[in-house]
Short mmCIF file of C-alpha atoms in Angstrom, two decimals:
data_model
loop_
_atom_site.label_atom_id
_atom_site.label_comp_id
_atom_site.label_asym_id
_atom_site.label_seq_id
_atom_site.Cartn_x
_atom_site.Cartn_y
_atom_site.Cartn_z
CA MET A 142 -18.19 -0.59 15.58
CA ILE A 143 -15.46 2.03 15.76
CA SER A 144 -17.51 5.15 16.33
CA ASN A 145 -21.16 4.22 17.11
CA GLY A 146 -22.19 6.39 14.20
CA GLU A 147 -20.26 9.41 15.44
CA ARG A 148 -18.37 11.29 12.71
CA GLY A 149 -14.64 11.61 13.18
CA ALA A 150 -11.37 12.35 11.42
CA GLY A 151 -7.79 11.18 11.78
CA ILE A 152 -4.31 11.43 10.34
CA LEU A 153 -2.22 8.56 8.95
CA CYS A 154 1.45 8.86 9.90
CA HIS A 155 3.61 5.89 10.83
CA ILE A 156 6.05 6.12 13.73
CA SER A 157 8.98 5.71 11.32
CA SER A 158 7.83 8.84 9.44
CA LEU A 159 8.04 11.18 12.42
CA HIS A 160 10.71 13.86 12.38
CA GLY A 161 13.69 13.75 14.71
CA LYS A 162 17.47 13.50 14.78
CA TYR A 163 18.05 9.76 15.11
CA GLY A 164 17.51 8.57 11.54
CA ILE A 165 13.96 7.30 12.04
CA GLY A 166 10.88 8.33 13.99
CA THR A 167 10.81 7.06 17.57
CA LEU A 168 8.56 6.88 20.62
CA GLY A 169 10.37 9.93 21.98
CA LYS A 170 9.44 13.60 22.31
CA GLU A 171 8.60 14.00 18.60
CA ALA A 172 5.82 11.41 18.95
CA TYR A 173 4.36 13.38 21.87
CA GLU A 174 4.65 16.60 19.84
CA PHE A 175 2.81 14.95 16.96
CA ALA A 176 0.06 13.87 19.34
CA ASP A 177 -0.23 17.48 20.51
CA PHE A 178 -0.47 18.55 16.86
CA LEU A 179 -3.33 16.09 16.31
CA LYS A 180 -5.09 17.50 19.36
CA SER A 181 -4.73 21.05 18.03
CA ALA A 182 -6.15 19.89 14.67
CA HIS A 183 -9.22 18.50 16.48
CA VAL A 184 -8.82 15.01 15.05
CA LYS A 185 -9.88 11.95 17.02
CA TYR A 186 -7.67 9.24 15.49
CA TRP A 187 -3.99 8.63 14.79
CA GLN A 188 -3.49 5.78 12.33
CA ILE A 189 -0.13 4.01 12.07
CA LEU A 190 1.28 1.03 10.17
CA PRO A 191 2.36 -2.19 11.94
CA LEU A 192 4.70 -1.49 14.88
CA THR A 193 6.54 -4.75 14.27
CA GLN A 194 10.27 -5.37 14.04
CA THR A 195 11.14 -5.32 10.35
CA GLY A 196 13.28 -7.92 8.61
CA TYR A 197 14.74 -8.18 5.11
CA GLY A 198 13.22 -5.50 2.87
CA ASP A 199 12.33 -3.22 5.80
CA SER A 200 8.58 -3.67 5.34
CA PRO A 201 6.42 -3.49 8.48
CA TYR A 202 4.24 -6.09 6.72
CA GLN A 203 7.12 -8.62 6.73
CA SER A 204 8.15 -8.99 10.35
CA VAL A 205 10.31 -11.46 12.25
CA CYS A 206 7.45 -11.70 14.77
CA CYS A 207 3.87 -10.55 14.23
CA ASN A 208 3.48 -9.33 17.83
CA SER A 209 6.87 -7.65 18.20
CA GLY A 210 7.81 -3.99 18.53
CA ASN A 211 10.40 -2.37 16.28
CA PRO A 212 13.70 -1.80 18.14
CA TYR A 213 14.41 1.21 15.90
CA PHE A 214 11.46 3.01 17.52
CA ILE A 215 12.93 2.84 21.03
CA ASP A 216 13.56 6.32 22.45
CA LEU A 217 17.29 6.53 23.16
CA GLU A 218 16.96 9.71 25.19
CA ALA A 219 14.66 7.87 27.60
CA LEU A 220 17.34 5.18 27.97
CA MET A 221 19.84 7.95 28.77
CA GLU A 222 17.49 9.31 31.45
CA GLU A 223 17.40 5.79 32.97
CA GLY A 224 21.20 5.71 33.05
CA LEU A 225 21.45 2.97 30.42
CA LEU A 226 23.20 5.17 27.83
CA ASP A 227 25.44 8.21 28.15
CA GLU A 228 25.23 11.41 26.15
CA ASP A 229 28.00 10.48 23.71
CA GLU A 230 26.42 7.10 22.97
CA VAL A 231 23.09 8.73 22.20
CA LYS A 232 24.77 11.43 20.13
CA SER A 233 26.48 8.74 18.04
CA CYS A 234 23.05 7.74 16.76
CA GLU A 235 22.23 11.15 15.35
CA ALA A 236 21.67 11.20 11.60
CA PRO A 237 20.78 13.77 8.94
CA SER A 238 17.11 14.55 8.48
CA GLY A 239 15.39 13.02 5.50
CA ASP A 240 14.53 9.52 4.39
CA VAL A 241 15.22 6.52 6.62
CA ASP A 242 18.52 4.73 5.91
CA TYR A 243 17.74 1.21 7.12
CA GLY A 244 21.20 -0.10 6.31
CA ALA A 245 22.84 2.45 8.60
CA LEU A 246 20.28 1.77 11.33
CA TYR A 247 20.93 -1.96 11.19
CA GLU A 248 24.68 -1.49 11.49
CA GLN A 249 24.47 0.92 14.41
CA ARG A 250 21.27 0.80 16.44
CA TYR A 251 21.46 -2.78 17.71
CA ASN A 252 25.00 -2.18 18.99
CA VAL A 253 23.88 0.83 21.00
CA LEU A 254 20.93 -1.11 22.40
CA LYS A 255 23.35 -3.85 23.47
CA ILE A 256 25.27 -1.23 25.46
CA ALA A 257 22.03 -0.26 27.19
CA TYR A 258 21.25 -3.91 27.87
CA ALA A 259 24.69 -4.45 29.43
CA ARG A 260 23.86 -1.78 32.02
CA PHE A 261 20.32 -3.00 32.64
CA ASN A 262 19.46 -4.88 35.81
CA VAL A 263 18.02 -8.16 34.51
CA LYS A 264 16.86 -8.92 38.06
CA ASP A 265 14.48 -5.96 37.96
CA GLU A 266 11.17 -7.24 39.32
CA GLN A 267 9.03 -6.04 36.41
CA PHE A 268 11.47 -7.41 33.85
CA VAL A 269 11.57 -10.79 35.61
CA GLN A 270 7.76 -10.92 35.45
CA PHE A 271 7.93 -10.03 31.75
CA VAL A 272 10.43 -12.83 31.10
CA GLU A 273 8.43 -15.36 33.09
CA SER A 274 5.23 -14.47 31.23
CA GLY A 275 6.70 -16.27 28.22
CA GLU A 276 5.03 -13.83 25.83
CA PHE A 277 8.16 -13.46 23.70
CA GLU A 278 9.77 -16.85 24.36
CA ASP A 279 9.59 -17.97 20.71
CA TYR A 280 10.78 -14.57 19.47
CA ALA A 281 13.78 -14.46 21.81
CA LEU A 282 14.87 -17.98 20.88
CA PHE A 283 14.35 -17.29 17.18
CA MET A 284 16.36 -14.06 17.22
CA SER A 285 19.11 -15.70 19.29
CA LEU A 286 19.36 -18.48 16.70
CA LYS A 287 19.45 -15.95 13.86
CA SER A 288 22.20 -14.05 15.66
CA ARG A 289 24.28 -17.23 15.77
CA TYR A 290 23.44 -18.86 12.43
CA SER A 291 22.06 -16.00 10.27
CA GLY A 292 20.04 -16.93 7.19
CA SER A 293 16.40 -18.00 7.37
CA PHE A 294 15.24 -20.61 9.86
CA ASP A 295 15.15 -23.41 7.28
CA THR A 296 18.99 -23.20 7.20
CA PHE A 297 19.36 -23.65 10.97
CA PRO A 298 20.94 -26.90 12.20
CA GLU A 299 18.24 -29.55 11.91
CA SER A 300 17.46 -29.89 15.63
CA TYR A 301 16.84 -26.14 15.83
CA LYS A 302 15.03 -25.94 12.49
CA TYR A 303 12.49 -28.50 13.69
CA CYS A 304 12.29 -27.04 17.24
CA ASP A 305 13.61 -30.06 19.12
CA ASN A 306 12.74 -29.26 22.74
CA LEU A 307 15.89 -30.67 24.35
CA ALA A 308 18.20 -28.99 21.83
CA LEU A 309 16.44 -25.65 22.27
CA LYS A 310 16.62 -25.92 26.06
CA GLU A 311 20.38 -26.49 25.89
CA PHE A 312 20.79 -23.64 23.40
CA LYS A 313 18.76 -21.28 25.59
CA ASN A 314 21.00 -22.07 28.57
CA THR A 315 24.08 -21.38 26.46
CA VAL A 316 22.94 -17.95 25.22
CA TYR A 317 20.64 -17.03 28.10
CA LYS A 318 22.34 -13.80 29.13
CA SER A 319 24.27 -12.94 25.96
CA ASP A 320 21.37 -13.16 23.50
CA TYR A 321 18.10 -14.49 24.90
CA LEU A 322 17.60 -11.87 27.62
CA TYR A 323 18.89 -9.15 25.27
CA TRP A 324 16.03 -9.73 22.85
CA LEU A 325 13.54 -9.85 25.72
CA PHE A 326 15.02 -6.57 27.00
CA ILE A 327 14.35 -5.04 23.57
CA GLN A 328 10.67 -6.00 23.67
CA TYR A 329 10.32 -5.05 27.35
CA ILE A 330 11.64 -1.54 26.73
CA PHE A 331 9.54 -1.12 23.59
CA LYS A 332 6.31 -2.15 25.35
CA LYS A 333 7.04 0.12 28.30
CA GLN A 334 7.67 3.13 26.07
CA TRP A 335 4.70 2.39 23.80
CA LYS A 336 2.35 2.03 26.79
CA LYS A 337 3.44 5.44 28.06
CA LEU A 338 2.93 7.09 24.66
CA LYS A 339 -0.45 5.45 24.09
CA GLU A 340 -1.68 6.56 27.51
CA TYR A 341 -0.66 10.13 26.63
CA VAL A 342 -2.37 10.00 23.22
CA ASN A 343 -5.54 8.58 24.78
CA SER A 344 -5.46 11.29 27.47
CA LEU A 345 -5.82 13.85 24.65
CA GLY A 346 -9.03 12.16 23.50
CA ILE A 347 -7.31 10.52 20.53
CA LYS A 348 -7.56 6.84 19.63
CA ILE A 349 -4.81 4.90 17.88
CA ILE A 350 -5.66 2.81 14.82
CA GLY A 351 -3.10 0.04 14.37
CA ASP A 352 -2.54 -2.16 11.36
CA LEU A 353 -2.74 -5.96 11.50
CA PRO A 354 -1.34 -7.65 8.37
CA LEU A 355 -3.31 -10.71 7.27
CA TYR A 356 -0.16 -12.75 6.67
CA VAL A 357 3.12 -13.22 8.52
CA ALA A 358 6.60 -13.48 7.03
CA TYR A 359 8.03 -16.91 6.23
CA ASP A 360 11.27 -16.21 8.09
CA SER A 361 9.59 -15.43 11.38
CA SER A 362 9.26 -16.88 14.85
CA ASP A 363 5.55 -17.32 14.05
CA VAL A 364 6.18 -19.86 11.27
CA TRP A 365 9.26 -21.41 12.88
CA ALA A 366 7.48 -22.15 16.19
CA ARG A 367 4.15 -23.30 14.72
CA PRO A 368 4.84 -24.75 11.23
CA GLU A 369 1.76 -26.97 11.39
CA LEU A 370 -0.42 -23.86 11.05
CA PHE A 371 0.95 -23.07 7.60
CA MET A 372 1.06 -24.69 4.14
CA LEU A 373 4.58 -26.14 4.32
CA ASP A 374 6.17 -29.36 3.11
CA ARG A 375 8.26 -31.75 5.20
CA GLU A 376 11.33 -29.58 4.67
CA LEU A 377 9.33 -26.64 6.05
CA LYS A 378 9.30 -24.94 2.66
CA PRO A 379 6.08 -23.20 1.53
CA THR A 380 4.00 -25.15 -0.98
CA LYS A 381 1.78 -22.19 -1.86
CA VAL A 382 2.32 -18.51 -1.10
CA ALA A 383 0.25 -15.35 -0.81
CA GLY A 384 -0.33 -12.55 -3.26
CA VAL A 385 -3.02 -11.02 -5.42
CA PRO A 386 -3.83 -11.47 -9.12
CA PRO A 387 -3.18 -8.79 -11.74
CA ASP A 388 -4.91 -5.53 -10.76
CA TYR A 389 -4.67 -1.74 -10.70
CA PHE A 390 -1.23 -1.88 -9.09
CA SER A 391 0.48 -4.56 -11.20
CA LYS A 392 -0.13 -6.24 -14.56
CA THR A 393 1.36 -9.53 -13.33
CA GLY A 394 -0.21 -9.34 -9.90
CA GLN A 395 1.60 -9.06 -6.61
CA LEU A 396 3.70 -12.01 -5.42
CA TRP A 397 4.07 -11.37 -1.71
CA GLY A 398 5.63 -14.75 -0.92
CA ASN A 399 4.11 -15.13 2.56
CA PRO A 400 3.23 -18.68 3.57
CA LEU A 401 -0.49 -19.40 3.60
CA TYR A 402 -2.43 -20.58 6.63
CA ASN A 403 -3.62 -24.14 7.01
CA TRP A 404 -7.12 -23.04 7.96
CA ASP A 405 -8.30 -26.61 8.59
CA VAL A 406 -5.67 -27.06 11.31
CA MET A 407 -6.43 -23.62 12.76
CA ALA A 408 -10.11 -24.51 13.00
CA GLU A 409 -9.35 -27.55 15.20
CA ASP A 410 -8.77 -25.37 18.28
CA ASN A 411 -11.26 -22.66 17.24
CA TYR A 412 -8.59 -20.35 15.82
CA GLU A 413 -6.68 -19.98 19.09
CA TRP A 414 -3.64 -18.53 17.28
CA TRP A 415 -5.77 -15.76 15.74
CA ILE A 416 -7.65 -15.10 18.98
CA ASP A 417 -4.32 -14.58 20.76
CA ARG A 418 -3.00 -12.37 17.97
CA ILE A 419 -6.03 -10.08 17.97
CA LYS A 420 -6.05 -9.96 21.78
CA LYS A 421 -2.42 -8.78 21.77
CA ALA A 422 -3.19 -6.23 19.06
CA MET A 423 -5.96 -4.79 21.23
CA GLU A 424 -3.40 -4.27 24.00
CA LEU A 425 -1.44 -2.05 21.59
CA TYR A 426 -4.22 -0.24 19.73
CA ASP A 427 -7.70 1.15 20.24
CA VAL A 428 -8.88 0.13 16.76
CA ILE A 429 -7.46 -2.56 14.45
CA ARG A 430 -7.31 -2.21 10.68
CA ILE A 431 -7.01 -5.72 9.22
CA ASP A 432 -5.02 -5.59 6.01
CA HIS A 433 -6.25 -7.65 3.03
CA PHE A 434 -9.50 -8.55 4.78
CA ARG A 435 -10.80 -10.34 1.69
CA GLY A 436 -8.38 -13.20 2.44
CA PHE A 437 -10.69 -14.40 5.22
CA ASP A 438 -13.41 -15.09 2.65
CA ARG A 439 -11.27 -16.43 -0.16
CA TYR A 440 -7.51 -16.13 -0.55
CA TYR A 441 -5.25 -16.24 -3.58
CA ALA A 442 -2.86 -19.21 -3.49
CA ILE A 443 0.18 -19.12 -5.80
CA PRO A 444 2.45 -22.15 -6.35
CA ALA A 445 5.62 -21.42 -4.39
CA GLU A 446 7.85 -22.01 -7.40
CA ASP A 447 6.08 -19.41 -9.61
CA GLU A 448 7.87 -16.16 -10.43
CA THR A 449 4.72 -14.06 -10.84
CA ALA A 450 1.24 -14.07 -9.31
CA GLU A 451 -0.54 -14.87 -12.56
CA GLY A 452 -0.93 -18.62 -11.97
CA GLY A 453 -2.67 -18.59 -8.60
CA GLU A 454 -6.10 -19.88 -7.62
CA TRP A 455 -8.78 -18.74 -5.20
CA LEU A 456 -9.39 -20.97 -2.15
CA ASP A 457 -11.91 -20.66 0.67
CA GLY A 458 -10.87 -19.04 3.95
CA PRO A 459 -12.57 -19.35 7.34
CA LYS A 460 -15.19 -16.72 6.43
CA ALA A 461 -17.33 -15.46 9.32
CA ARG A 462 -16.57 -18.45 11.59
CA LEU A 463 -13.33 -16.85 12.75
CA PHE A 464 -14.96 -13.54 13.65
CA PHE A 465 -17.86 -15.21 15.44
CA GLU A 466 -15.21 -16.89 17.60
CA VAL A 467 -13.43 -13.55 18.12
CA LYS A 468 -16.66 -11.96 19.31
CA LYS A 469 -17.44 -14.95 21.54
CA ARG A 470 -14.00 -14.86 23.17
CA LEU A 471 -13.07 -11.17 23.11
CA GLY A 472 -16.37 -9.31 22.80
CA GLU A 473 -16.89 -6.44 20.37
CA VAL A 474 -13.49 -5.69 18.85
CA PRO A 475 -13.28 -2.39 16.90
CA ILE A 476 -12.05 -3.49 13.46
CA ILE A 477 -11.71 -1.78 10.08
CA ALA A 478 -11.81 -4.16 7.11
CA GLU A 479 -9.33 -3.29 4.36
CA ASP A 480 -11.53 -4.40 1.49
CA LEU A 481 -9.74 -2.79 -1.45
CA GLY A 482 -8.85 -4.53 -4.71
CA ILE A 483 -10.90 -7.30 -6.30
CA MET A 484 -14.07 -7.66 -4.25
CA ASP A 485 -16.98 -10.03 -4.82
CA GLY A 486 -20.23 -11.03 -3.18
CA GLY A 487 -18.49 -13.29 -0.69
CA VAL A 488 -16.38 -10.48 0.74
CA GLU A 489 -19.36 -8.17 0.88
CA ARG A 490 -21.39 -10.81 2.72
CA LEU A 491 -18.52 -11.35 5.17
CA ARG A 492 -18.23 -7.65 5.90
CA ALA A 493 -22.00 -7.41 6.32
CA ALA A 494 -22.00 -10.39 8.71
CA THR A 495 -19.29 -8.84 10.88
CA GLY A 496 -20.57 -5.27 10.66
CA PHE A 497 -17.02 -4.00 10.15
CA PRO A 498 -16.68 -0.76 8.17
CA GLY A 499 -14.89 -1.05 4.82
CA MET A 500 -12.46 1.37 3.22
CA LYS A 501 -13.04 3.93 0.47
CA VAL A 502 -10.13 5.56 -1.38
CA VAL A 503 -11.11 8.80 -3.09
CA LEU A 504 -8.10 8.71 -5.43
CA PHE A 505 -9.83 5.75 -7.12
CA ALA A 506 -13.10 7.63 -7.58
CA PHE A 507 -12.71 9.78 -10.68
CA ASP A 508 -12.93 7.35 -13.59
CA GLY A 509 -15.99 9.07 -15.01
CA LYS A 510 -18.49 6.45 -13.82
CA SER A 511 -21.27 7.86 -11.68
CA SER A 512 -21.61 4.47 -9.97
CA ASN A 513 -17.98 4.41 -8.76
CA PRO A 514 -18.21 3.27 -5.10
CA TYR A 515 -15.31 5.52 -4.08
CA LEU A 516 -17.10 8.74 -5.06
CA PRO A 517 -17.96 10.41 -1.76
CA HIS A 518 -21.65 10.76 -2.57
CA ASN A 519 -21.84 6.96 -3.11
CA MET A 520 -20.26 6.08 0.24
CA ASN A 521 -22.33 4.64 3.07
CA LYS A 522 -21.88 5.82 6.63
CA ASN A 523 -20.30 2.58 7.83
CA SER A 524 -17.10 3.33 5.92
CA VAL A 525 -13.64 4.73 6.52
CA ALA A 526 -12.70 7.13 3.74
CA TYR A 527 -9.14 8.03 2.73
CA THR A 528 -7.72 10.30 0.07
CA GLY A 529 -5.13 7.52 -0.35
CA THR A 530 -3.30 4.86 1.67
CA HIS A 531 0.36 4.00 2.22
CA ASP A 532 0.24 2.01 -1.05
CA ASN A 533 -0.94 4.97 -3.16
CA ALA A 534 0.78 7.97 -4.64
CA THR A 535 0.12 11.11 -2.64
CA SER A 536 -2.74 13.19 -3.99
CA LEU A 537 -0.39 15.88 -5.31
CA GLY A 538 1.96 13.22 -6.70
CA LEU A 539 -0.86 11.67 -8.71
CA LEU A 540 -2.07 15.04 -10.01
CA ASN A 541 1.45 16.15 -10.95
CA ARG A 542 1.84 13.08 -13.17
CA MET A 543 -1.31 13.89 -15.14
CA THR A 544 -1.02 15.52 -18.55
CA ASP A 545 -2.72 18.88 -18.94
CA ALA A 546 -5.57 17.16 -20.80
CA GLN A 547 -5.98 14.54 -18.06
CA PHE A 548 -5.90 17.18 -15.34
CA LYS A 549 -8.55 19.20 -17.17
CA VAL A 550 -10.89 16.17 -17.14
CA PHE A 551 -10.05 15.47 -13.49
CA LYS A 552 -10.88 19.04 -12.45
CA LYS A 553 -14.26 18.81 -14.13
CA ARG A 554 -15.06 15.55 -12.32
CA LEU A 555 -13.86 16.80 -8.94
CA ARG A 556 -15.87 20.01 -9.26
CA ALA A 557 -18.97 17.97 -10.07
CA GLU A 558 -18.43 15.85 -6.96
CA LEU A 559 -17.88 18.89 -4.75
CA GLU A 560 -21.15 20.31 -6.08
CA LYS A 561 -22.99 17.07 -5.23
CA GLU A 562 -21.59 17.25 -1.74
CA ALA A 563 -22.65 20.93 -1.48
CA VAL A 564 -19.03 21.92 -0.92
CA VAL A 565 -17.81 25.33 -2.05
CA HIS A 566 -14.05 25.08 -2.56
CA PRO A 567 -12.69 26.78 -5.70
CA PHE A 568 -9.42 25.50 -7.16
CA VAL A 569 -7.31 25.99 -10.27
CA THR A 570 -3.80 24.62 -9.75
CA ARG A 571 -2.78 21.05 -9.01
CA GLU A 572 -1.79 22.04 -5.47
CA GLU A 573 -5.23 23.56 -4.94
CA ALA A 574 -6.91 20.48 -6.43
CA ALA A 575 -5.02 18.24 -4.00
CA ARG A 576 -6.35 20.33 -1.10
CA ALA A 577 -9.84 20.17 -2.60
CA LEU A 578 -9.58 16.36 -2.57
CA VAL A 579 -8.93 16.49 1.17
CA VAL A 580 -11.98 18.69 1.71
CA CYS A 581 -14.12 16.49 -0.54
CA THR A 582 -13.13 13.40 1.46
CA LEU A 583 -13.82 15.04 4.82
CA ALA A 584 -17.23 16.19 3.55
CA SER A 585 -18.24 12.63 2.66
CA PRO A 586 -20.94 10.61 4.48
CA ALA A 587 -18.34 8.15 5.83
CA ASN A 588 -18.36 8.06 9.63
CA LEU A 589 -14.58 8.18 9.73
CA VAL A 590 -12.11 9.91 7.40
CA ILE A 591 -8.35 9.40 7.54
CA ILE A 592 -5.99 11.81 5.75
CA PRO A 593 -2.35 10.78 5.16
CA VAL A 594 -0.05 13.39 6.63
CA GLN A 595 1.53 13.83 3.18
CA ASP A 596 -1.82 15.00 1.79
CA LEU A 597 -2.49 17.24 4.77
CA ILE A 598 0.71 19.22 4.17
CA GLY A 599 0.68 18.93 0.37
CA LEU A 600 3.65 16.72 -0.50
CA GLY A 601 4.31 15.06 -3.86
CA ASP A 602 5.80 11.79 -5.07
CA GLU A 603 8.97 12.34 -3.06
CA ALA A 604 6.89 11.54 0.03
CA ARG A 605 5.32 8.30 -1.19
CA MET A 606 5.54 5.53 1.41
CA ASN A 607 5.29 2.37 -0.71
CA ILE A 608 5.03 1.27 -4.33
CA PRO A 609 3.53 -2.25 -4.36
CA SER A 610 5.53 -4.94 -6.18
CA THR A 611 8.79 -3.00 -5.95
CA PRO A 612 11.43 -4.75 -3.81
CA SER A 613 13.39 -1.72 -2.57
CA GLY A 614 13.19 1.99 -1.87
CA ASN A 615 10.02 1.81 0.21
CA TRP A 616 9.03 2.70 3.79
CA GLN A 617 11.64 5.50 3.91
CA PHE A 618 9.52 8.66 3.99
CA ARG A 619 10.03 10.98 6.96
CA LEU A 620 8.77 14.38 7.94
CA THR A 621 11.55 16.95 8.21
CA GLU A 622 9.65 18.86 10.89
CA LEU A 623 6.42 18.84 12.81
CA PRO A 624 3.46 19.92 10.66
CA SER A 625 2.85 23.62 11.15
CA ARG A 626 0.25 25.49 13.16
CA PHE A 627 -1.19 26.55 9.81
CA ASN A 628 -1.65 22.88 8.85
CA ALA A 629 -3.40 22.29 12.17
CA ALA A 630 -5.63 25.33 11.68
CA VAL A 631 -6.65 24.24 8.17
CA MET A 632 -7.54 20.73 9.38
CA ARG A 633 -9.34 22.10 12.42
CA LYS A 634 -11.50 24.38 10.25
CA ILE A 635 -12.53 21.54 7.91
CA VAL A 636 -13.14 19.14 10.81
CA GLU A 637 -15.45 21.65 12.46
CA GLU A 638 -17.20 22.58 9.20
CA TYR A 639 -18.11 18.96 8.46
CA ASN A 640 -18.95 17.98 12.02
CA ARG A 641 -16.05 15.60 12.60
#
């Protein structure tokens, strides 16, 4: 359980979305300022998206390594304080405020980090211990190979593609200092800076909710190093890939393209790969939100050659067996089950067996049906309620796209729900209605409520984080400044009023 029945509230804001002058949010002073803002707003949770190093497409849900940290988040000013960068080098990374430009970051940030690495003492005792731990051995080799050969791993020279031990040992010796230790330096610095930030956040009485994607990217060290765990052919090409059937978000479904797990093979060692992954996630976060939780009950398998998700089929996942093993090996792990989309009895039974709270999105609630499970008065306590998630429009964005007639109907439904929740919060305009949605969500019975920072400060479609099934233009939203004291005061008042 995440709260033992205690009511709480939090804010969703990914690290990349923090304000600052280096083109993307970092683990630097702005992250500490945001934590102070959360403290002043009296919230108990800070939810973020996956911290992982992004690959092609810039999605944190498609990483080169599922346990990695994003190099773009490294605080350059801290490296300057350590003497690894000078003032001009840090200044060269400054960028205009506004949306993240991943192309510019890719061209520049790795070069600056290489300068820092060149000045770093690789014989530092703590770094040597980090290297010898082997935690990022596969990642460092994989990234070194990509640096030399580019492309995805299935285009590597055959001995490297199939992880021939002797060939990889020789390659590692060849690039040991130029590439291999550089990538380990990246992860070492990230983990050190993240640990410091997390300790500060926790010292304020705030817990961090981190996101664990169900699937990993095909072109990743995870698949490259352990291909037997995935549905691949002899050429290491996926035979079936992940996605979801047609739904609210897309008429042709969502074709994610991630390779699917070979659950039979994973079961042979009692899901050791998953146990290790969750254990590492618990080192980073206080609570884990597992994305696409329904895939553990049954998952949607799409033929790899298909161009849409319409021709997939449902196959059985490991169900509760995996989580019984997690509990046996790791104890009670605080997990939130992302159970949105097409749910059925199997998923509900799995969630009941684990006891994990599910998610409720209030933006889905107002279809006119009194039985809608996302209406606050229909929520059970063992839930985590959101106005919306990173995949939704912002509340104001959704309301702004309504016609006057649609908005009139929406206002009537929202007012009826506020009345059922005994909430007095008059509104007329779309901006006021968006704020009323926040209040309605925080007044709900759900033990935990998470409000996206965009909804807290009243932003529209320009601040949307992701549009599912669109290949570009996502994950770019950034705050231009720290949310105001007024924003903190408003949140604090609602939190106190509804005992969160």
